[in-house]
mmCIF file of C-alpha atoms (C1' of nucleotides) in Angstrom:
data_model
loop_
_atom_site.group_PDB
_atom_site.id
_atom_site.type_symbol
_atom_site.label_atom_id
_atom_site.label_comp_id
_atom_site.label_asym_id
_atom_site.label_seq_id
_atom_site.Cartn_x
_atom_site.Cartn_y
_atom_site.Cartn_z
ATOM 1 C CA UNK A 203 93.214 136.187 70.359
ATOM 2 C CA UNK A 204 89.994 136.948 68.538
ATOM 3 C CA UNK A 205 88.283 140.276 68.464
ATOM 4 C CA UNK A 206 85.613 139.413 70.984
ATOM 5 C CA UNK A 207 88.249 138.154 73.373
ATOM 6 C CA UNK A 208 90.085 141.450 73.228
ATOM 7 C CA UNK A 209 86.840 143.312 73.655
ATOM 8 C CA UNK A 210 86.043 141.449 76.805
ATOM 9 C CA UNK A 211 89.517 141.883 78.200
ATOM 10 C CA UNK A 212 88.976 145.601 77.627
ATOM 11 C CA UNK A 213 85.684 145.446 79.497
ATOM 12 C CA UNK A 214 87.456 143.771 82.367
ATOM 13 C CA UNK A 215 90.006 146.585 82.387
ATOM 14 C CA UNK A 216 87.214 149.125 82.524
ATOM 15 C CA UNK A 217 85.705 147.311 85.454
ATOM 16 C CA UNK A 218 89.023 147.315 87.257
ATOM 17 C CA UNK A 219 89.635 151.001 86.629
ATOM 18 C CA UNK A 220 86.098 151.906 87.640
ATOM 19 C CA UNK A 221 86.573 150.172 90.950
ATOM 20 C CA UNK A 222 90.001 151.447 91.853
ATOM 21 C CA UNK A 223 91.583 148.079 91.135
ATOM 22 C CA UNK A 224 94.786 147.475 89.268
ATOM 23 C CA UNK A 225 95.320 146.157 85.812
ATOM 24 C CA UNK A 226 98.070 143.594 86.149
ATOM 25 C CA UNK A 227 99.945 141.258 83.845
ATOM 26 C CA UNK A 228 98.464 138.243 85.661
ATOM 27 C CA UNK A 229 94.902 139.462 85.295
ATOM 28 C CA UNK A 230 95.396 140.093 81.594
ATOM 29 C CA UNK A 231 96.742 136.638 80.980
ATOM 30 C CA UNK A 232 94.095 134.893 83.056
ATOM 31 C CA UNK A 233 91.250 136.859 81.468
ATOM 32 C CA UNK A 234 92.695 136.318 77.996
ATOM 33 C CA UNK A 235 92.885 132.560 78.413
ATOM 34 C CA UNK A 236 89.472 132.436 80.060
ATOM 35 C CA UNK A 237 87.696 134.394 77.342
ATOM 36 C CA UNK A 238 89.222 132.209 74.643
ATOM 37 C CA UNK A 239 87.267 129.254 75.964
ATOM 38 C CA UNK A 240 84.035 128.055 74.489
ATOM 39 C CA UNK A 241 83.082 125.882 77.444
ATOM 40 C CA UNK A 242 83.028 125.883 81.211
ATOM 41 C CA UNK A 243 86.205 125.198 83.086
ATOM 42 C CA UNK A 244 87.264 124.618 86.685
ATOM 43 C CA UNK A 245 89.696 126.891 88.509
ATOM 44 C CA UNK A 246 92.293 124.135 88.461
ATOM 45 C CA UNK A 247 91.944 123.552 84.707
ATOM 46 C CA UNK A 248 92.211 127.248 83.998
ATOM 47 C CA UNK A 249 95.293 127.384 86.191
ATOM 48 C CA UNK A 250 96.910 124.632 84.135
ATOM 49 C CA UNK A 251 96.285 126.485 80.892
ATOM 50 C CA UNK A 252 97.467 129.772 82.324
ATOM 51 C CA UNK A 253 100.624 128.092 83.603
ATOM 52 C CA UNK A 254 101.599 127.239 80.037
ATOM 53 C CA UNK A 255 101.736 130.928 79.245
ATOM 54 C CA UNK A 256 103.318 132.023 82.478
ATOM 55 C CA UNK A 257 104.297 129.401 84.980
ATOM 56 C CA UNK A 258 104.870 131.935 87.732
ATOM 57 C CA UNK A 259 101.160 132.643 88.097
ATOM 58 C CA UNK A 260 99.704 130.880 91.109
ATOM 59 C CA UNK A 261 96.468 128.979 91.504
ATOM 60 C CA UNK A 262 95.408 131.443 94.181
ATOM 61 C CA UNK A 263 95.540 134.313 91.738
ATOM 62 C CA UNK A 264 93.416 132.336 89.315
ATOM 63 C CA UNK A 265 90.795 131.868 92.033
ATOM 64 C CA UNK A 266 90.894 135.547 92.906
ATOM 65 C CA UNK A 267 90.630 136.612 89.280
ATOM 66 C CA UNK A 268 87.714 134.276 88.588
ATOM 67 C CA UNK A 269 85.912 135.829 91.508
ATOM 68 C CA UNK A 270 86.565 139.285 90.116
ATOM 69 C CA UNK A 271 85.391 138.275 86.657
ATOM 70 C CA UNK A 272 82.219 136.918 88.198
ATOM 71 C CA UNK A 273 81.603 140.139 90.072
ATOM 72 C CA UNK A 274 82.229 142.064 86.881
ATOM 73 C CA UNK A 275 79.500 140.014 85.212
ATOM 74 C CA UNK A 276 81.968 138.535 82.731
ATOM 75 C CA UNK A 277 81.934 135.027 84.142
ATOM 76 C CA UNK A 278 79.255 132.736 85.506
ATOM 77 C CA UNK A 279 79.780 130.176 88.199
ATOM 78 C CA UNK A 280 78.048 126.810 87.936
ATOM 79 C CA UNK A 281 77.801 123.772 90.177
ATOM 80 C CA UNK A 282 77.198 120.625 88.181
ATOM 81 C CA UNK A 283 77.936 118.293 91.059
ATOM 82 C CA UNK A 284 81.214 116.694 91.959
ATOM 83 C CA UNK A 285 82.068 119.422 94.432
ATOM 84 C CA UNK A 286 83.960 121.610 91.975
ATOM 85 C CA UNK A 287 82.793 124.990 90.784
ATOM 86 C CA UNK A 288 82.949 125.544 87.046
ATOM 87 C CA UNK A 289 83.112 128.905 85.360
ATOM 88 C CA UNK A 290 82.124 129.968 81.930
ATOM 89 C CA UNK A 291 82.640 133.200 80.027
ATOM 90 C CA UNK A 292 79.446 135.244 80.005
ATOM 91 C CA UNK A 293 78.705 136.530 76.552
ATOM 92 C CA UNK A 294 76.445 139.519 77.083
ATOM 93 C CA UNK A 295 73.390 138.303 75.166
ATOM 94 C CA UNK A 296 73.582 134.558 75.196
ATOM 95 C CA UNK A 297 72.088 132.593 77.981
ATOM 96 C CA UNK A 298 72.501 128.947 77.606
ATOM 97 C CA UNK A 299 71.451 126.011 79.653
ATOM 98 C CA UNK A 300 72.717 122.486 80.084
ATOM 99 C CA UNK A 301 71.681 118.943 79.362
ATOM 100 C CA UNK A 302 73.768 116.613 81.484
ATOM 101 C CA UNK A 303 74.100 112.877 80.945
ATOM 102 C CA UNK A 304 74.243 111.249 84.361
ATOM 103 C CA UNK A 305 75.866 108.162 82.890
ATOM 104 C CA UNK A 306 78.814 109.438 80.855
ATOM 105 C CA UNK A 307 79.000 113.036 82.027
ATOM 106 C CA UNK A 308 78.475 114.561 78.589
ATOM 107 C CA UNK A 309 77.230 118.128 78.795
ATOM 108 C CA UNK A 310 75.254 119.616 75.910
ATOM 109 C CA UNK A 311 74.462 123.306 75.821
ATOM 110 C CA UNK A 312 71.255 124.704 74.430
ATOM 111 C CA UNK A 313 69.120 127.768 74.582
ATOM 112 C CA UNK A 314 65.434 128.431 74.368
ATOM 113 C CA UNK A 315 63.901 131.865 74.109
ATOM 114 C CA UNK A 316 60.481 130.383 74.843
ATOM 115 C CA UNK A 317 61.508 128.927 78.145
ATOM 116 C CA UNK A 318 63.196 132.146 79.119
ATOM 117 C CA UNK A 319 60.130 134.147 78.386
ATOM 118 C CA UNK A 320 58.076 131.870 80.585
ATOM 119 C CA UNK A 321 60.596 132.153 83.343
ATOM 120 C CA UNK A 322 60.278 135.897 83.321
ATOM 121 C CA UNK A 323 56.497 135.682 83.440
ATOM 122 C CA UNK A 324 56.583 133.248 86.303
ATOM 123 C CA UNK A 325 58.993 135.393 88.256
ATOM 124 C CA UNK A 326 56.765 138.414 87.764
ATOM 125 C CA UNK A 327 53.812 136.530 89.163
ATOM 126 C CA UNK A 328 55.813 136.115 92.352
ATOM 127 C CA UNK A 329 56.924 139.748 92.401
ATOM 128 C CA UNK A 330 60.495 138.977 91.415
ATOM 129 C CA UNK A 331 62.657 140.755 88.902
ATOM 130 C CA UNK A 332 65.030 138.142 87.512
ATOM 131 C CA UNK A 333 68.596 138.840 86.416
ATOM 132 C CA UNK A 334 69.975 135.383 85.923
ATOM 133 C CA UNK A 335 68.886 131.796 85.777
ATOM 134 C CA UNK A 336 70.248 128.305 85.791
ATOM 135 C CA UNK A 337 68.500 125.446 84.113
ATOM 136 C CA UNK A 338 69.947 121.977 84.147
ATOM 137 C CA UNK A 339 68.300 118.870 82.748
ATOM 138 C CA UNK A 340 69.643 115.535 83.955
ATOM 139 C CA UNK A 341 69.112 112.352 82.015
ATOM 140 C CA UNK A 342 70.605 109.917 79.547
ATOM 141 C CA UNK A 343 72.128 110.925 76.240
ATOM 142 C CA UNK A 344 71.196 108.911 73.163
ATOM 143 C CA UNK A 345 74.369 106.823 73.295
ATOM 144 C CA UNK A 346 73.838 105.833 76.919
ATOM 145 C CA UNK A 347 70.159 105.024 76.361
ATOM 146 C CA UNK A 348 71.150 102.292 73.940
ATOM 147 C CA UNK A 349 73.225 100.415 76.483
ATOM 148 C CA UNK B 415 54.443 112.272 112.336
ATOM 149 C CA UNK B 416 51.926 112.568 109.534
ATOM 150 C CA UNK B 417 50.785 109.787 107.319
ATOM 151 C CA UNK B 418 52.918 110.699 104.337
ATOM 152 C CA UNK B 419 55.981 110.855 106.561
ATOM 153 C CA UNK B 420 55.393 107.340 107.797
ATOM 154 C CA UNK B 421 54.781 106.168 104.256
ATOM 155 C CA UNK B 422 58.100 107.522 103.119
ATOM 156 C CA UNK B 423 59.948 106.074 106.083
ATOM 157 C CA UNK B 424 58.439 102.744 105.061
ATOM 158 C CA UNK B 425 59.670 103.256 101.496
ATOM 159 C CA UNK B 426 63.111 103.919 102.838
ATOM 160 C CA UNK B 427 62.942 100.671 104.810
ATOM 161 C CA UNK B 428 61.970 98.807 101.673
ATOM 162 C CA UNK B 429 64.922 100.293 99.876
ATOM 163 C CA UNK B 430 67.252 99.235 102.674
ATOM 164 C CA UNK B 431 65.905 95.694 102.780
ATOM 165 C CA UNK B 432 66.008 95.386 98.997
ATOM 166 C CA UNK B 433 69.679 96.309 99.022
ATOM 167 C CA UNK B 434 70.859 94.178 101.897
ATOM 168 C CA UNK B 435 71.250 97.203 104.150
ATOM 169 C CA UNK B 436 70.208 97.476 107.730
ATOM 170 C CA UNK B 437 67.293 99.266 109.214
ATOM 171 C CA UNK B 438 68.684 101.047 112.225
ATOM 172 C CA UNK B 439 67.371 103.326 114.921
ATOM 173 C CA UNK B 440 69.522 106.193 113.621
ATOM 174 C CA UNK B 441 68.251 105.855 110.061
ATOM 175 C CA UNK B 442 64.659 105.854 111.266
ATOM 176 C CA UNK B 443 65.128 108.976 113.290
ATOM 177 C CA UNK B 444 67.028 110.837 110.585
ATOM 178 C CA UNK B 445 64.554 109.872 107.874
ATOM 179 C CA UNK B 446 61.622 110.757 110.103
ATOM 180 C CA UNK B 447 62.932 114.221 110.856
ATOM 181 C CA UNK B 448 63.919 114.770 107.245
ATOM 182 C CA UNK B 449 60.539 113.803 105.792
ATOM 183 C CA UNK B 450 58.756 116.073 108.250
ATOM 184 C CA UNK B 451 60.349 119.092 106.583
ATOM 185 C CA UNK B 452 58.622 121.229 104.047
ATOM 186 C CA UNK B 453 61.782 122.948 102.839
ATOM 187 C CA UNK B 454 65.374 122.204 101.945
ATOM 188 C CA UNK B 455 67.917 121.807 104.688
ATOM 189 C CA UNK B 456 71.672 121.442 104.992
ATOM 190 C CA UNK B 457 73.321 118.396 106.529
ATOM 191 C CA UNK B 458 74.391 120.465 109.509
ATOM 192 C CA UNK B 459 70.880 121.826 110.106
ATOM 193 C CA UNK B 460 69.382 118.379 109.872
ATOM 194 C CA UNK B 461 71.997 117.158 112.317
ATOM 195 C CA UNK B 462 70.973 119.821 114.815
ATOM 196 C CA UNK B 463 67.328 118.821 114.615
ATOM 197 C CA UNK B 464 68.142 115.154 114.858
ATOM 198 C CA UNK B 465 70.315 115.826 117.884
ATOM 199 C CA UNK B 466 67.294 117.122 119.766
ATOM 200 C CA UNK B 467 65.685 113.727 119.434
ATOM 201 C CA UNK B 468 68.801 111.713 120.041
ATOM 202 C CA UNK B 469 71.984 113.513 120.894
ATOM 203 C CA UNK B 470 74.112 110.412 120.408
ATOM 204 C CA UNK B 471 73.637 110.479 116.624
ATOM 205 C CA UNK B 472 76.669 111.891 114.855
ATOM 206 C CA UNK B 473 76.921 114.336 111.982
ATOM 207 C CA UNK B 474 78.695 111.684 109.950
ATOM 208 C CA UNK B 475 75.708 109.395 110.133
ATOM 209 C CA UNK B 476 73.476 112.223 108.973
ATOM 210 C CA UNK B 477 75.704 112.710 105.932
ATOM 211 C CA UNK B 478 75.703 109.000 105.191
ATOM 212 C CA UNK B 479 71.948 108.734 105.566
ATOM 213 C CA UNK B 480 71.312 111.739 103.334
ATOM 214 C CA UNK B 481 73.413 110.089 100.674
ATOM 215 C CA UNK B 482 71.395 106.909 101.022
ATOM 216 C CA UNK B 483 68.113 108.795 100.832
ATOM 217 C CA UNK B 484 69.331 110.477 97.679
ATOM 218 C CA UNK B 485 70.254 107.152 96.107
ATOM 219 C CA UNK B 486 66.869 105.798 97.105
ATOM 220 C CA UNK B 487 65.258 108.678 95.214
ATOM 221 C CA UNK B 488 63.670 110.037 98.377
ATOM 222 C CA UNK B 489 65.838 113.149 98.629
ATOM 223 C CA UNK B 490 67.194 115.656 96.150
ATOM 224 C CA UNK B 491 70.473 117.460 96.514
ATOM 225 C CA UNK B 492 70.706 121.117 95.495
ATOM 226 C CA UNK B 493 73.503 123.645 95.301
ATOM 227 C CA UNK B 494 72.225 127.163 95.737
ATOM 228 C CA UNK B 495 75.640 128.699 96.205
ATOM 229 C CA UNK B 496 77.440 129.331 99.447
ATOM 230 C CA UNK B 497 79.348 126.075 99.247
ATOM 231 C CA UNK B 498 76.833 124.002 101.189
ATOM 232 C CA UNK B 499 74.692 121.271 99.733
ATOM 233 C CA UNK B 500 71.026 121.428 100.616
ATOM 234 C CA UNK B 501 68.656 118.508 100.571
ATOM 235 C CA UNK B 502 64.946 118.373 100.200
ATOM 236 C CA UNK B 503 62.478 115.532 100.553
ATOM 237 C CA UNK B 504 61.399 114.281 97.149
ATOM 238 C CA UNK B 505 57.663 113.911 96.939
ATOM 239 C CA UNK B 506 57.058 111.450 94.115
ATOM 240 C CA UNK B 507 55.011 113.686 91.815
ATOM 241 C CA UNK B 508 55.961 117.201 92.677
ATOM 242 C CA UNK B 509 58.788 118.889 90.919
ATOM 243 C CA UNK B 510 59.369 122.350 92.063
ATOM 244 C CA UNK B 511 61.824 125.014 91.169
ATOM 245 C CA UNK B 512 63.267 127.990 92.962
ATOM 246 C CA UNK B 513 63.227 131.755 92.817
ATOM 247 C CA UNK B 514 66.165 133.069 94.800
ATOM 248 C CA UNK B 515 66.590 136.661 95.957
ATOM 249 C CA UNK B 516 70.254 137.536 95.649
ATOM 250 C CA UNK B 517 69.839 140.375 98.119
ATOM 251 C CA UNK B 518 68.114 138.845 101.144
ATOM 252 C CA UNK B 519 68.422 135.140 100.363
ATOM 253 C CA UNK B 520 64.684 134.481 100.328
ATOM 254 C CA UNK B 521 63.841 131.337 98.408
ATOM 255 C CA UNK B 522 60.400 130.923 96.863
ATOM 256 C CA UNK B 523 59.309 127.614 95.408
ATOM 257 C CA UNK B 524 57.104 127.314 92.376
ATOM 258 C CA UNK B 525 56.145 124.858 89.716
ATOM 259 C CA UNK B 526 55.167 125.134 86.123
ATOM 260 C CA UNK B 527 53.867 122.283 84.053
ATOM 261 C CA UNK B 528 54.315 124.357 80.892
ATOM 262 C CA UNK B 529 58.009 124.876 81.436
ATOM 263 C CA UNK B 530 58.460 121.221 82.220
ATOM 264 C CA UNK B 531 56.765 120.178 79.056
ATOM 265 C CA UNK B 532 59.077 122.399 77.065
ATOM 266 C CA UNK B 533 62.072 121.028 78.822
ATOM 267 C CA UNK B 534 61.113 117.518 77.811
ATOM 268 C CA UNK B 535 60.626 118.592 74.213
ATOM 269 C CA UNK B 536 63.961 120.332 74.118
ATOM 270 C CA UNK B 537 65.731 117.347 75.592
ATOM 271 C CA UNK B 538 64.157 115.081 72.997
ATOM 272 C CA UNK B 539 65.446 117.297 70.226
ATOM 273 C CA UNK B 540 68.926 116.602 71.523
ATOM 274 C CA UNK B 541 68.311 112.867 71.876
ATOM 275 C CA UNK B 542 68.174 112.969 75.667
ATOM 276 C CA UNK B 543 65.733 111.258 77.957
ATOM 277 C CA UNK B 544 65.427 113.453 81.024
ATOM 278 C CA UNK B 545 64.818 112.163 84.543
ATOM 279 C CA UNK B 546 65.401 115.222 86.625
ATOM 280 C CA UNK B 547 65.915 118.923 86.290
ATOM 281 C CA UNK B 548 66.959 121.942 88.260
ATOM 282 C CA UNK B 549 65.733 125.406 87.484
ATOM 283 C CA UNK B 550 66.801 128.361 89.529
ATOM 284 C CA UNK B 551 65.905 131.976 88.858
ATOM 285 C CA UNK B 552 68.073 134.602 90.525
ATOM 286 C CA UNK B 553 66.882 138.145 91.038
ATOM 287 C CA UNK B 554 65.338 140.572 93.484
ATOM 288 C CA UNK B 555 62.198 139.876 95.476
ATOM 289 C CA UNK B 556 59.567 142.594 95.645
ATOM 290 C CA UNK B 557 60.724 143.818 99.052
ATOM 291 C CA UNK B 558 64.325 144.205 97.930
ATOM 292 C CA UNK B 559 63.350 145.954 94.693
ATOM 293 C CA UNK B 560 61.815 148.767 96.713
ATOM 294 C CA UNK B 561 65.048 149.571 98.503
ATOM 295 C "C1'" DG C 207 105.068 156.781 97.780
ATOM 296 C "C1'" DT C 208 101.167 154.118 98.717
ATOM 297 C "C1'" DA C 209 97.269 151.324 98.028
ATOM 298 C "C1'" DG C 210 96.377 147.398 95.879
ATOM 299 C "C1'" DC C 211 98.476 142.713 94.116
ATOM 300 C "C1'" DT C 212 100.889 138.339 94.138
ATOM 301 C "C1'" DG C 213 102.558 133.918 95.771
ATOM 302 C "C1'" DC C 214 103.529 131.045 99.241
ATOM 303 C "C1'" DA C 215 102.177 128.472 103.214
ATOM 304 C "C1'" DA C 216 98.881 127.812 106.441
ATOM 305 C "C1'" DA C 217 93.921 127.990 107.569
ATOM 306 C "C1'" DT C 218 89.141 126.936 106.738
ATOM 307 C "C1'" DC C 219 84.900 124.606 105.518
ATOM 308 C "C1'" DA C 220 82.123 120.986 103.943
ATOM 309 C "C1'" DT C 221 82.367 116.372 103.277
ATOM 310 C "C1'" DT C 222 84.623 111.679 103.409
ATOM 311 C "C1'" DT C 223 87.227 107.816 105.214
ATOM 312 C "C1'" DG C 224 89.777 104.470 108.532
ATOM 313 C "C1'" DC C 225 89.063 101.897 112.240
ATOM 314 C "C1'" DA C 226 87.485 99.817 116.532
ATOM 315 C "C1'" DT C 227 83.216 98.957 118.708
ATOM 316 C "C1'" DA C 228 78.244 98.077 118.574
ATOM 317 C "C1'" DA C 229 73.829 96.722 116.379
ATOM 318 C "C1'" DC C 230 70.984 94.135 113.084
ATOM 319 C "C1'" DC C 231 69.406 89.771 110.630
ATOM 320 C "C1'" DG D 583 78.053 84.854 113.900
ATOM 321 C "C1'" DG D 584 78.995 87.479 110.463
ATOM 322 C "C1'" DT D 585 78.125 91.461 107.984
ATOM 323 C "C1'" DT D 586 76.857 96.057 108.008
ATOM 324 C "C1'" DA D 587 76.518 100.614 110.928
ATOM 325 C "C1'" DT D 588 78.019 103.896 113.968
ATOM 326 C "C1'" DG D 589 80.943 107.463 115.991
ATOM 327 C "C1'" DC D 590 85.076 109.336 116.701
ATOM 328 C "C1'" DA D 591 89.228 111.347 115.008
ATOM 329 C "C1'" DA D 592 91.858 112.138 111.233
ATOM 330 C "C1'" DA D 593 92.095 112.832 106.145
ATOM 331 C "C1'" DT D 594 90.684 115.025 102.076
ATOM 332 C "C1'" DG D 595 89.726 118.410 98.501
ATOM 333 C "C1'" DA D 596 88.231 122.792 97.115
ATOM 334 C "C1'" DT D 597 88.589 127.355 98.233
ATOM 335 C "C1'" DT D 598 90.175 131.264 101.273
ATOM 336 C "C1'" DT D 599 93.232 134.068 104.069
ATOM 337 C "C1'" DG D 600 97.571 136.066 106.464
ATOM 338 C "C1'" DC D 601 101.510 138.065 105.424
ATOM 339 C "C1'" DA D 602 105.953 139.807 103.398
ATOM 340 C "C1'" DG D 603 107.557 141.374 99.307
ATOM 341 C "C1'" DC D 604 106.292 143.411 94.545
ATOM 342 C "C1'" DT D 605 103.877 146.509 91.144
ATOM 343 C "C1'" DA D 606 100.851 149.685 89.096
ATOM 344 C "C1'" DC D 607 99.177 154.374 89.313
#
DNA sequence: GTAGCTGCAAATCATTTGCATAACC
DNA sequence: GGTTATGCAAATGATTTGCAGCTAC
């Protein structure tokens, strides 16, 4: 486990302690596996990976822990279509958005400070203070355009 | 029913005919009610409104018709969280995005040509050709900030 | 010790599907 | 007339909840 993974597990522990919640073996394992990921993952997929480390951990606990991580601000939930929620580790300073190929399902991540700045301005014009955003662009990737 | 509503019902009919599908009473009613909306709606809500016009129409048919409208490019499906899909009539030239208050659930629509232009540029850099996008900004509306 | 957790099975919610009947072309 | 639609009931799939036993603090 890399340094940043451990750091985020520690943050999760702080969150638990601060809210009178308990720091359990299952939560450590689930958070550890989750933070090691680079990409988004579904609850089911995370459960499969967690099972390899400890097969006694149930899918239900994975769901409950993902919800906790989301509340703690350490995970983000996304709906890309297909009826399944996907979660991704939230690195404190990196927002990233998604380019989704509607043909082959490829998902490319990107970020743009310019777009984010504009978003903030726009929100202000409407009296909003924005804390989070989701931007998804749907189209064809270069490979699928050629077919 | 306004002019643009009738025009879009006609487009839907064209789509049906072009694809060997049938133009039924139920589809007319559902499409008519749907196109009269200014905002997004869930399948269940649409069903309730449709029921007022014709109580024999089933929820299942509403779901099936919404799916057809989406395929025809006349409706857009959105996931704002809460586990329910919401649909909104797609006016050919208007993209709009959403500001969502996480406190009271207020949803404000806006559009920005500048942001869209940037999105296209960004997509091109990654070799994508974009056909659709979803941008959602989550935060607090002015009323909720004051509390 | 006790409040909070876990895992299982059962429940729930939105959405989909099978099938017999009815409506369009 | 034959194919496609409809509506009902039942199935599905993701996620949640009730509950009895377990664990951290």
